[in-house]
C-alpha cells in the first residue's frame, strides 16, 4: 500500500466481536448476528475510502475461565483462543490494515469491553486510539447488551464521542427487552444512536510524491490548525475528492508526479480550480499552462511558510 498519511480524520470504526460463536450456529449466538454483516461490510468499505482507522475486537478466552458455566460463570464456553468459534465470521470483510483488539484473556475477568483489550503489540485500545488522535468512535457488532454496550460506556468515560450504528449491531436478547434497554442505557450515557458515517471533509488534501516537501507542508498546515490528508498517489487523492463534502483546498506538488497533465485534467472534473493550489516545479508543466487551466499556482523556489500562508487564505475564504 502506498504511504497514505491521514491526520485530522479523527474518527475510527470499531467492529465488536463479529466471531463465529456469536453468530447463528455458534456457541453463544445472537439471533440475526450474521444479518448485520453486510451493513458492517459497507461501513468497512466507506471507512477505508476515508482512510480512517478500523478496529476489530475479538473475545479471546482461555479454555478455563470464571466467565464460563463449568467454572462458575454465566456463559457456555465460547471464543476460546485458537478455536474455530473464535474466528471472525467468514463473511466479515476486514481489510488487511484492520487493527485487532483481543480481550477476555484474563481467566478472572469477563472482558466484555474492547477497552479491556490490547493490540497485537500489546498497546491498550485506548492508547492506540489516542496515538491516532481519534476522538469519535463509531461502534458496530455483537452483542448489543454486553460487549457493544460495555465498550460504548467505557468509550464515553474516556471522553470519546460515541456513535452506535444501529443497523449494524445485534443482541442476544436472553430476556425480551434486553436489547432495547441496552440501547436506552447507551443513549442516556451520551452515545448517539444512528445510521451512517458522518462524512467530514478534511480542510486540505495534499498530493506530493516527494516525501520531504509533503511532510513539511503537512506539518505546517496542521500547526495552523487545519485538518490534512496527505497522500503520494493521484488515485488516493481522487478518492478523497470524489466524496461529498469536498475538502476546502487541494494542494498538488507537481514535482516527481508521473503524469501531471492527466492529474490536472482529472482534477478539473472533481474540484473547482479556484480551490486547487498547484506547486510547480522545473521540468514539469509550465506555470503559464497551470494558470491557463484555471488553477492557483505557486512557483518554486518558495518558502514553505509562504505556501502555507497562501493555502490558509484560500481555506479561510472558502
Ligand atoms: C459477549 C456474552 C458473553 C459479547 C461476550 O461479545 O457481547 N456476550 N461474552
mmCIF file of C-alpha atoms and ligand atoms in Angstrom:
data_model
loop_
_atom_site.group_PDB
_atom_site.id
_atom_site.type_symbol
_atom_site.label_atom_id
_atom_site.label_comp_id
_atom_site.label_asym_id
_atom_site.label_seq_id
_atom_site.Cartn_x
_atom_site.Cartn_y
_atom_site.Cartn_z
ATOM 1 C CA UNK A 1 0.000 0.000 0.000
ATOM 2 C CA UNK A 2 1.221 3.498 -0.675
ATOM 3 C CA UNK A 3 2.185 5.937 2.007
ATOM 4 C CA UNK A 4 -1.135 7.428 2.890
ATOM 5 C CA UNK A 5 -0.962 9.719 5.821
ATOM 6 C CA UNK A 6 -4.223 10.713 7.384
ATOM 7 C CA UNK A 7 -4.238 13.244 10.116
ATOM 8 C CA UNK A 8 -7.192 15.008 11.486
ATOM 9 C CA UNK A 9 -9.684 12.415 10.252
ATOM 10 C CA UNK A 10 -10.253 11.801 13.865
ATOM 11 C CA UNK A 11 -12.871 9.162 13.820
ATOM 12 C CA UNK A 12 -12.456 5.419 13.890
ATOM 13 C CA UNK A 13 -14.689 2.467 13.123
ATOM 14 C CA UNK A 14 -14.874 -0.410 15.588
ATOM 15 C CA UNK A 15 -16.333 -3.830 14.808
ATOM 16 C CA UNK A 16 -17.057 -5.604 18.083
ATOM 17 C CA UNK A 17 -16.743 -9.403 18.283
ATOM 18 C CA UNK A 18 -18.155 -10.488 14.927
ATOM 19 C CA UNK A 19 -16.957 -14.019 15.588
ATOM 20 C CA UNK A 20 -18.473 -17.360 14.636
ATOM 21 C CA UNK A 21 -19.541 -18.159 18.191
ATOM 22 C CA UNK A 22 -21.742 -15.054 18.418
ATOM 23 C CA UNK A 23 -23.492 -15.866 15.142
ATOM 24 C CA UNK A 24 -26.154 -18.497 14.397
ATOM 25 C CA UNK A 25 -24.539 -21.920 14.556
ATOM 26 C CA UNK A 26 -22.032 -20.741 17.189
ATOM 27 C CA UNK A 27 -21.780 -21.432 20.907
ATOM 28 C CA UNK A 28 -23.462 -18.226 22.093
ATOM 29 C CA UNK A 29 -25.359 -16.847 19.133
ATOM 30 C CA UNK A 30 -27.065 -13.507 18.813
ATOM 31 C CA UNK A 31 -30.136 -14.255 16.683
ATOM 32 C CA UNK A 32 -29.505 -12.424 13.441
ATOM 33 C CA UNK A 33 -25.873 -11.860 14.359
ATOM 34 C CA UNK A 34 -24.867 -12.677 10.793
ATOM 35 C CA UNK A 35 -27.581 -10.498 9.223
ATOM 36 C CA UNK A 36 -25.751 -7.320 10.211
ATOM 37 C CA UNK A 37 -22.562 -8.358 8.401
ATOM 38 C CA UNK A 38 -23.464 -6.785 5.010
ATOM 39 C CA UNK A 39 -24.117 -3.467 6.761
ATOM 40 C CA UNK A 40 -20.806 -3.741 8.596
ATOM 41 C CA UNK A 41 -19.012 -4.560 5.343
ATOM 42 C CA UNK A 42 -20.474 -1.441 3.742
ATOM 43 C CA UNK A 43 -19.203 0.651 6.667
ATOM 44 C CA UNK A 44 -15.809 -1.013 6.327
ATOM 45 C CA UNK A 45 -15.632 -0.052 2.649
ATOM 46 C CA UNK A 46 -16.600 3.508 3.409
ATOM 47 C CA UNK A 47 -14.113 3.779 6.269
ATOM 48 C CA UNK A 48 -11.353 2.527 4.002
ATOM 49 C CA UNK A 49 -12.225 5.120 1.375
ATOM 50 C CA UNK A 50 -11.933 7.770 4.038
ATOM 51 C CA UNK A 51 -8.638 6.319 5.306
ATOM 52 C CA UNK A 52 -9.877 6.143 8.875
ATOM 53 C CA UNK A 53 -8.577 3.601 11.366
ATOM 54 C CA UNK A 54 -10.546 0.351 11.549
ATOM 55 C CA UNK A 55 -10.536 -1.772 14.671
ATOM 56 C CA UNK A 56 -11.959 -5.263 15.164
ATOM 57 C CA UNK A 57 -12.253 -6.582 18.687
ATOM 58 C CA UNK A 58 -12.448 -10.263 19.475
ATOM 59 C CA UNK A 59 -13.299 -12.247 22.567
ATOM 60 C CA UNK A 60 -10.217 -14.349 23.170
ATOM 61 C CA UNK A 61 -10.798 -16.511 26.207
ATOM 62 C CA UNK A 62 -8.646 -19.178 27.788
ATOM 63 C CA UNK A 63 -10.328 -22.601 27.918
ATOM 64 C CA UNK A 64 -10.690 -22.288 31.669
ATOM 65 C CA UNK A 65 -12.168 -19.014 32.894
ATOM 66 C CA UNK A 66 -14.648 -17.988 35.583
ATOM 67 C CA UNK A 67 -16.586 -16.475 32.654
ATOM 68 C CA UNK A 68 -17.752 -19.977 31.592
ATOM 69 C CA UNK A 69 -20.530 -22.034 33.214
ATOM 70 C CA UNK A 70 -18.378 -25.082 34.083
ATOM 71 C CA UNK A 71 -16.195 -22.735 36.181
ATOM 72 C CA UNK A 72 -18.959 -20.776 37.888
ATOM 73 C CA UNK A 73 -19.690 -18.189 35.186
ATOM 74 C CA UNK A 74 -22.854 -17.242 33.303
ATOM 75 C CA UNK A 75 -21.934 -18.362 29.765
ATOM 76 C CA UNK A 76 -21.374 -21.538 27.812
ATOM 77 C CA UNK A 77 -17.762 -21.775 26.663
ATOM 78 C CA UNK A 78 -17.247 -19.562 23.601
ATOM 79 C CA UNK A 79 -14.480 -17.847 21.658
ATOM 80 C CA UNK A 80 -11.736 -19.976 23.128
ATOM 81 C CA UNK A 81 -8.334 -18.822 21.884
ATOM 82 C CA UNK A 82 -7.410 -20.532 18.642
ATOM 83 C CA UNK A 83 -10.748 -22.348 18.255
ATOM 84 C CA UNK A 84 -12.910 -22.155 15.129
ATOM 85 C CA UNK A 85 -15.612 -20.394 17.166
ATOM 86 C CA UNK A 86 -13.201 -17.581 17.986
ATOM 87 C CA UNK A 87 -12.529 -16.807 14.312
ATOM 88 C CA UNK A 88 -14.019 -13.730 12.757
ATOM 89 C CA UNK A 89 -17.125 -14.642 10.785
ATOM 90 C CA UNK A 90 -16.045 -15.710 7.280
ATOM 91 C CA UNK A 91 -18.374 -13.158 5.643
ATOM 92 C CA UNK A 92 -16.819 -10.244 7.513
ATOM 93 C CA UNK A 93 -14.605 -8.301 5.105
ATOM 94 C CA UNK A 94 -11.954 -6.917 7.380
ATOM 95 C CA UNK A 95 -9.316 -5.042 5.390
ATOM 96 C CA UNK A 96 -5.688 -6.074 5.856
ATOM 97 C CA UNK A 97 -4.979 -2.901 7.797
ATOM 98 C CA UNK A 98 -7.639 -3.554 10.442
ATOM 99 C CA UNK A 99 -6.275 -3.436 13.973
ATOM 100 C CA UNK A 100 -7.303 -6.463 16.019
ATOM 101 C CA UNK A 101 -8.051 -5.904 19.689
ATOM 102 C CA UNK A 102 -8.008 -9.080 21.785
ATOM 103 C CA UNK A 103 -9.813 -9.162 25.117
ATOM 104 C CA UNK A 104 -11.128 -11.580 27.722
ATOM 105 C CA UNK A 105 -7.783 -13.303 28.181
ATOM 106 C CA UNK A 106 -7.746 -12.862 31.946
ATOM 107 C CA UNK A 107 -9.340 -16.030 33.435
ATOM 108 C CA UNK A 108 -10.796 -13.960 36.271
ATOM 109 C CA UNK A 109 -12.448 -11.213 34.265
ATOM 110 C CA UNK A 110 -15.206 -11.315 31.637
ATOM 111 C CA UNK A 111 -13.520 -8.815 29.314
ATOM 112 C CA UNK A 112 -16.718 -7.563 27.726
ATOM 113 C CA UNK A 113 -15.330 -4.181 26.766
ATOM 114 C CA UNK A 114 -12.883 -3.606 23.922
ATOM 115 C CA UNK A 115 -11.201 -1.205 26.352
ATOM 116 C CA UNK A 116 -10.113 -4.291 28.339
ATOM 117 C CA UNK A 117 -8.240 -5.385 25.238
ATOM 118 C CA UNK A 118 -4.969 -4.715 23.501
ATOM 119 C CA UNK A 119 -3.423 -4.678 20.045
ATOM 120 C CA UNK A 120 -1.133 -7.429 18.740
ATOM 121 C CA UNK A 121 1.846 -5.489 20.040
ATOM 122 C CA UNK A 122 0.390 -5.077 23.495
ATOM 123 C CA UNK A 123 -0.845 -1.492 23.339
ATOM 124 C CA UNK A 124 -4.146 -0.836 25.119
ATOM 125 C CA UNK A 125 -7.082 0.040 22.885
ATOM 126 C CA UNK A 126 -7.346 3.495 24.431
ATOM 127 C CA UNK A 127 -3.638 4.235 23.965
ATOM 128 C CA UNK A 128 -3.880 3.190 20.342
ATOM 129 C CA UNK A 129 -6.882 5.483 19.785
ATOM 130 C CA UNK A 130 -5.036 8.364 21.445
ATOM 131 C CA UNK A 131 -1.927 7.784 19.401
ATOM 132 C CA UNK A 132 -4.058 8.102 16.265
ATOM 133 C CA UNK A 133 -5.791 11.161 17.670
ATOM 134 C CA UNK A 134 -9.205 9.547 17.451
ATOM 135 C CA UNK A 135 -11.909 11.444 19.277
ATOM 136 C CA UNK A 136 -15.022 9.855 17.749
ATOM 137 C CA UNK A 137 -15.738 6.165 17.760
ATOM 138 C CA UNK A 138 -18.324 4.520 15.513
ATOM 139 C CA UNK A 139 -19.362 1.179 17.001
ATOM 140 C CA UNK A 140 -20.829 -1.835 15.202
ATOM 141 C CA UNK A 141 -21.002 -5.524 16.056
ATOM 142 C CA UNK A 142 -22.041 -8.053 18.678
ATOM 143 C CA UNK A 143 -23.601 -8.169 21.157
ATOM 144 C CA UNK A 144 -25.682 -5.119 21.913
ATOM 145 C CA UNK A 145 -26.296 -5.796 25.616
ATOM 146 C CA UNK A 146 -22.808 -6.971 26.533
ATOM 147 C CA UNK A 147 -19.724 -6.164 24.557
ATOM 148 C CA UNK A 148 -21.152 -3.328 22.460
ATOM 149 C CA UNK A 149 -22.715 -1.669 25.492
ATOM 150 C CA UNK A 150 -19.714 -2.052 27.799
ATOM 151 C CA UNK A 151 -17.398 -0.785 25.070
ATOM 152 C CA UNK A 152 -19.632 2.221 24.429
ATOM 153 C CA UNK A 153 -19.840 3.099 28.133
ATOM 154 C CA UNK A 154 -16.068 2.832 28.534
ATOM 155 C CA UNK A 155 -15.528 4.977 25.448
ATOM 156 C CA UNK A 156 -17.812 7.652 26.874
ATOM 157 C CA UNK A 157 -15.973 7.505 30.213
ATOM 158 C CA UNK A 158 -12.735 8.018 28.300
ATOM 159 C CA UNK A 159 -14.208 11.205 26.841
ATOM 160 C CA UNK A 160 -14.782 9.954 23.324
ATOM 161 C CA UNK A 161 -17.760 10.896 21.229
ATOM 162 C CA UNK A 162 -19.601 7.610 20.669
ATOM 163 C CA UNK A 163 -21.849 6.747 17.757
ATOM 164 C CA UNK A 164 -23.683 3.405 17.751
ATOM 165 C CA UNK A 165 -24.594 2.320 14.227
ATOM 166 C CA UNK A 166 -27.960 0.737 14.937
ATOM 167 C CA UNK A 167 -28.241 -1.033 11.590
ATOM 168 C CA UNK A 168 -25.011 -2.865 12.348
ATOM 169 C CA UNK A 169 -25.468 -4.235 15.883
ATOM 170 C CA UNK A 170 -27.367 -7.254 17.189
ATOM 171 C CA UNK A 171 -28.022 -8.667 20.628
ATOM 172 C CA UNK A 172 -28.707 -11.964 22.352
ATOM 173 C CA UNK A 173 -31.970 -10.766 23.957
ATOM 174 C CA UNK A 174 -31.999 -13.573 26.538
ATOM 175 C CA UNK A 175 -34.888 -11.735 28.198
ATOM 176 C CA UNK A 176 -37.265 -9.798 25.977
ATOM 177 C CA UNK A 177 -36.380 -6.104 26.110
ATOM 178 C CA UNK A 178 -32.672 -6.587 26.885
ATOM 179 C CA UNK A 179 -31.597 -5.018 23.611
ATOM 180 C CA UNK A 180 -33.972 -2.066 23.958
ATOM 181 C CA UNK A 181 -32.818 -1.450 27.493
ATOM 182 C CA UNK A 182 -29.171 -1.583 26.419
ATOM 183 C CA UNK A 183 -29.829 0.951 23.666
ATOM 184 C CA UNK A 184 -31.536 3.375 26.073
ATOM 185 C CA UNK A 185 -28.717 2.970 28.543
ATOM 186 C CA UNK A 186 -26.141 3.874 25.918
ATOM 187 C CA UNK A 187 -28.212 6.843 24.769
ATOM 188 C CA UNK A 188 -28.637 8.074 28.346
ATOM 189 C CA UNK A 189 -24.910 7.825 28.910
ATOM 190 C CA UNK A 190 -24.384 10.146 25.928
ATOM 191 C CA UNK A 191 -23.966 7.917 22.895
ATOM 192 C CA UNK A 192 -25.596 8.861 19.591
ATOM 193 C CA UNK A 193 -27.643 6.059 18.068
ATOM 194 C CA UNK A 194 -27.927 6.495 14.356
ATOM 195 C CA UNK A 195 -27.015 5.068 10.977
ATOM 196 C CA UNK A 196 -24.360 6.266 8.542
ATOM 197 C CA UNK A 197 -20.898 7.696 8.950
ATOM 198 C CA UNK A 198 -20.985 11.473 9.046
ATOM 199 C CA UNK A 199 -18.621 12.493 6.342
ATOM 200 C CA UNK A 200 -16.425 15.326 7.396
ATOM 201 C CA UNK A 201 -14.113 16.575 4.766
ATOM 202 C CA UNK A 202 -10.609 17.493 5.823
ATOM 203 C CA UNK A 203 -9.661 21.122 5.188
ATOM 204 C CA UNK A 204 -6.882 20.116 2.846
ATOM 205 C CA UNK A 205 -5.987 17.138 0.721
ATOM 206 C CA UNK A 206 -2.343 17.243 -0.267
ATOM 207 C CA UNK A 207 -0.732 15.269 -3.072
ATOM 208 C CA UNK A 208 3.043 15.091 -3.160
ATOM 209 C CA UNK A 209 5.239 12.337 -4.479
ATOM 210 C CA UNK A 210 8.292 13.713 -2.745
ATOM 211 C CA UNK A 211 8.240 12.849 0.878
ATOM 212 C CA UNK A 212 10.105 15.821 2.274
ATOM 213 C CA UNK A 213 8.116 18.786 0.951
ATOM 214 C CA UNK A 214 4.916 16.845 1.588
ATOM 215 C CA UNK A 215 5.845 16.255 5.223
ATOM 216 C CA UNK A 216 6.861 19.896 5.716
ATOM 217 C CA UNK A 217 3.713 21.323 4.145
ATOM 218 C CA UNK A 218 1.512 18.904 6.052
ATOM 219 C CA UNK A 219 3.190 19.669 9.379
ATOM 220 C CA UNK A 220 2.837 23.422 8.935
ATOM 221 C CA UNK A 221 -0.784 23.200 7.875
ATOM 222 C CA UNK A 222 -1.550 21.113 10.955
ATOM 223 C CA UNK A 223 0.284 23.667 13.036
ATOM 224 C CA UNK A 224 -2.111 26.274 11.615
ATOM 225 C CA UNK A 225 -4.974 24.138 12.925
ATOM 226 C CA UNK A 226 -6.106 22.601 9.658
ATOM 227 C CA UNK A 227 -7.143 19.009 9.124
ATOM 228 C CA UNK A 228 -4.983 17.472 6.439
ATOM 229 C CA UNK A 229 -4.999 14.259 4.473
ATOM 230 C CA UNK A 230 -1.718 13.760 2.653
ATOM 231 C CA UNK A 231 -1.034 11.173 0.018
ATOM 232 C CA UNK A 232 1.604 10.318 -2.558
ATOM 233 C CA UNK A 233 -0.619 8.980 -5.343
ATOM 234 C CA UNK A 234 -3.250 10.564 -7.515
ATOM 235 C CA UNK A 235 -5.730 7.657 -7.181
ATOM 236 C CA UNK A 236 -5.633 8.086 -3.428
ATOM 237 C CA UNK A 237 -6.250 11.820 -3.698
ATOM 238 C CA UNK A 238 -9.023 11.327 -6.227
ATOM 239 C CA UNK A 239 -10.788 9.022 -3.782
ATOM 240 C CA UNK A 240 -10.761 11.840 -1.226
ATOM 241 C CA UNK A 241 -12.122 14.340 -3.732
ATOM 242 C CA UNK A 242 -14.833 12.118 -5.132
ATOM 243 C CA UNK A 243 -16.927 12.077 -1.960
ATOM 244 C CA UNK A 244 -19.044 14.894 -0.631
ATOM 245 C CA UNK A 245 -18.433 17.098 1.189
ATOM 246 C CA UNK A 246 -15.223 18.098 -0.507
ATOM 247 C CA UNK A 247 -12.153 19.498 1.183
ATOM 248 C CA UNK A 248 -11.787 23.232 1.055
ATOM 249 C CA UNK A 249 -8.442 23.031 -0.692
ATOM 250 C CA UNK A 250 -6.459 20.552 -2.766
ATOM 251 C CA UNK A 251 -2.718 21.083 -2.988
ATOM 252 C CA UNK A 252 -0.771 19.339 -5.727
ATOM 253 C CA UNK A 253 3.004 19.279 -5.836
ATOM 254 C CA UNK A 254 3.929 18.627 -9.467
ATOM 255 C CA UNK A 255 7.475 17.589 -8.620
ATOM 256 C CA UNK A 256 8.023 13.944 -9.489
ATOM 257 C CA UNK A 257 4.366 13.355 -10.384
ATOM 258 C CA UNK A 258 4.244 10.590 -13.038
ATOM 259 C CA UNK A 259 1.573 12.082 -15.335
ATOM 260 C CA UNK A 260 0.970 15.664 -14.222
ATOM 261 C CA UNK A 261 -1.122 16.633 -17.268
ATOM 262 C CA UNK A 262 -3.574 13.789 -16.660
ATOM 263 C CA UNK A 263 -3.778 14.665 -12.970
ATOM 264 C CA UNK A 264 -4.569 18.321 -13.665
ATOM 265 C CA UNK A 265 -7.170 17.365 -16.249
ATOM 266 C CA UNK A 266 -8.844 14.945 -13.862
ATOM 267 C CA UNK A 267 -8.666 17.495 -11.081
ATOM 268 C CA UNK A 268 -10.734 19.953 -13.063
ATOM 269 C CA UNK A 269 -13.507 17.376 -13.059
ATOM 270 C CA UNK A 270 -13.550 16.925 -9.295
ATOM 271 C CA UNK A 271 -12.605 20.316 -7.835
ATOM 272 C CA UNK A 272 -13.345 23.941 -8.514
ATOM 273 C CA UNK A 273 -9.933 25.081 -9.860
ATOM 274 C CA UNK A 274 -10.126 28.063 -7.542
ATOM 275 C CA UNK A 275 -9.850 25.566 -4.662
ATOM 276 C CA UNK A 276 -6.696 24.000 -6.063
ATOM 277 C CA UNK A 277 -3.204 25.205 -5.351
ATOM 278 C CA UNK A 278 -0.511 23.807 -7.632
ATOM 279 C CA UNK A 279 3.117 23.875 -6.598
ATOM 280 C CA UNK A 280 5.017 23.977 -9.862
ATOM 281 C CA UNK A 281 8.468 22.571 -10.484
ATOM 282 C CA UNK A 282 11.180 22.734 -13.111
ATOM 283 C CA UNK A 283 10.749 20.231 -15.895
ATOM 284 C CA UNK A 284 7.043 19.611 -15.467
ATOM 285 C CA UNK A 285 4.074 21.679 -16.564
ATOM 286 C CA UNK A 286 4.858 25.354 -17.055
ATOM 287 C CA UNK A 287 3.308 27.839 -14.596
ATOM 288 C CA UNK A 288 1.643 29.588 -17.542
ATOM 289 C CA UNK A 289 -0.104 26.390 -18.530
ATOM 290 C CA UNK A 290 -1.241 25.746 -14.957
ATOM 291 C CA UNK A 291 -2.686 29.234 -14.890
ATOM 292 C CA UNK A 292 -4.356 28.703 -18.231
ATOM 293 C CA UNK A 293 -6.114 25.658 -16.766
ATOM 294 C CA UNK A 294 -7.551 27.973 -14.134
ATOM 295 C CA UNK A 295 -5.650 26.758 -11.100
ATOM 296 C CA UNK A 296 -3.939 28.826 -8.488
ATOM 297 C CA UNK A 297 -0.215 28.187 -8.523
ATOM 298 C CA UNK A 298 2.895 28.857 -6.538
ATOM 299 C CA UNK A 299 6.208 28.515 -8.268
ATOM 300 C CA UNK A 300 9.406 27.099 -6.919
ATOM 301 C CA UNK A 301 11.568 28.170 -5.248
ATOM 302 C CA UNK A 302 9.188 29.053 -2.441
ATOM 303 C CA UNK A 303 9.419 29.074 1.329
ATOM 304 C CA UNK A 304 7.038 26.536 2.834
ATOM 305 C CA UNK A 305 5.765 29.261 5.154
ATOM 306 C CA UNK A 306 4.656 31.370 2.181
ATOM 307 C CA UNK A 307 2.920 28.445 0.567
ATOM 308 C CA UNK A 308 1.105 27.660 3.806
ATOM 309 C CA UNK A 309 0.061 31.292 4.205
ATOM 310 C CA UNK A 310 -1.431 31.305 0.735
ATOM 311 C CA UNK A 311 -3.185 27.999 1.455
ATOM 312 C CA UNK A 312 -4.572 29.386 4.713
ATOM 313 C CA UNK A 313 -6.004 32.421 2.904
ATOM 314 C CA UNK A 314 -7.732 30.251 0.344
ATOM 315 C CA UNK A 315 -9.139 27.930 3.010
ATOM 316 C CA UNK A 316 -10.393 30.767 5.179
ATOM 317 C CA UNK A 317 -12.003 32.457 2.201
ATOM 318 C CA UNK A 318 -13.975 29.276 1.490
HETATM 319 C C1 LIG B 1 -20.468 -11.266 24.722
HETATM 320 C C2 LIG B 1 -21.769 -12.508 26.128
HETATM 321 C C3 LIG B 1 -20.661 -13.121 26.637
HETATM 322 C C4 LIG B 1 -20.391 -10.249 23.648
HETATM 323 C C5 LIG B 1 -19.339 -11.857 25.215
HETATM 324 O O1 LIG B 1 -19.450 -10.276 22.801
HETATM 325 O O2 LIG B 1 -21.241 -9.372 23.635
HETATM 326 N N1 LIG B 1 -21.671 -11.593 25.183
HETATM 327 N N2 LIG B 1 -19.457 -12.787 26.187
#
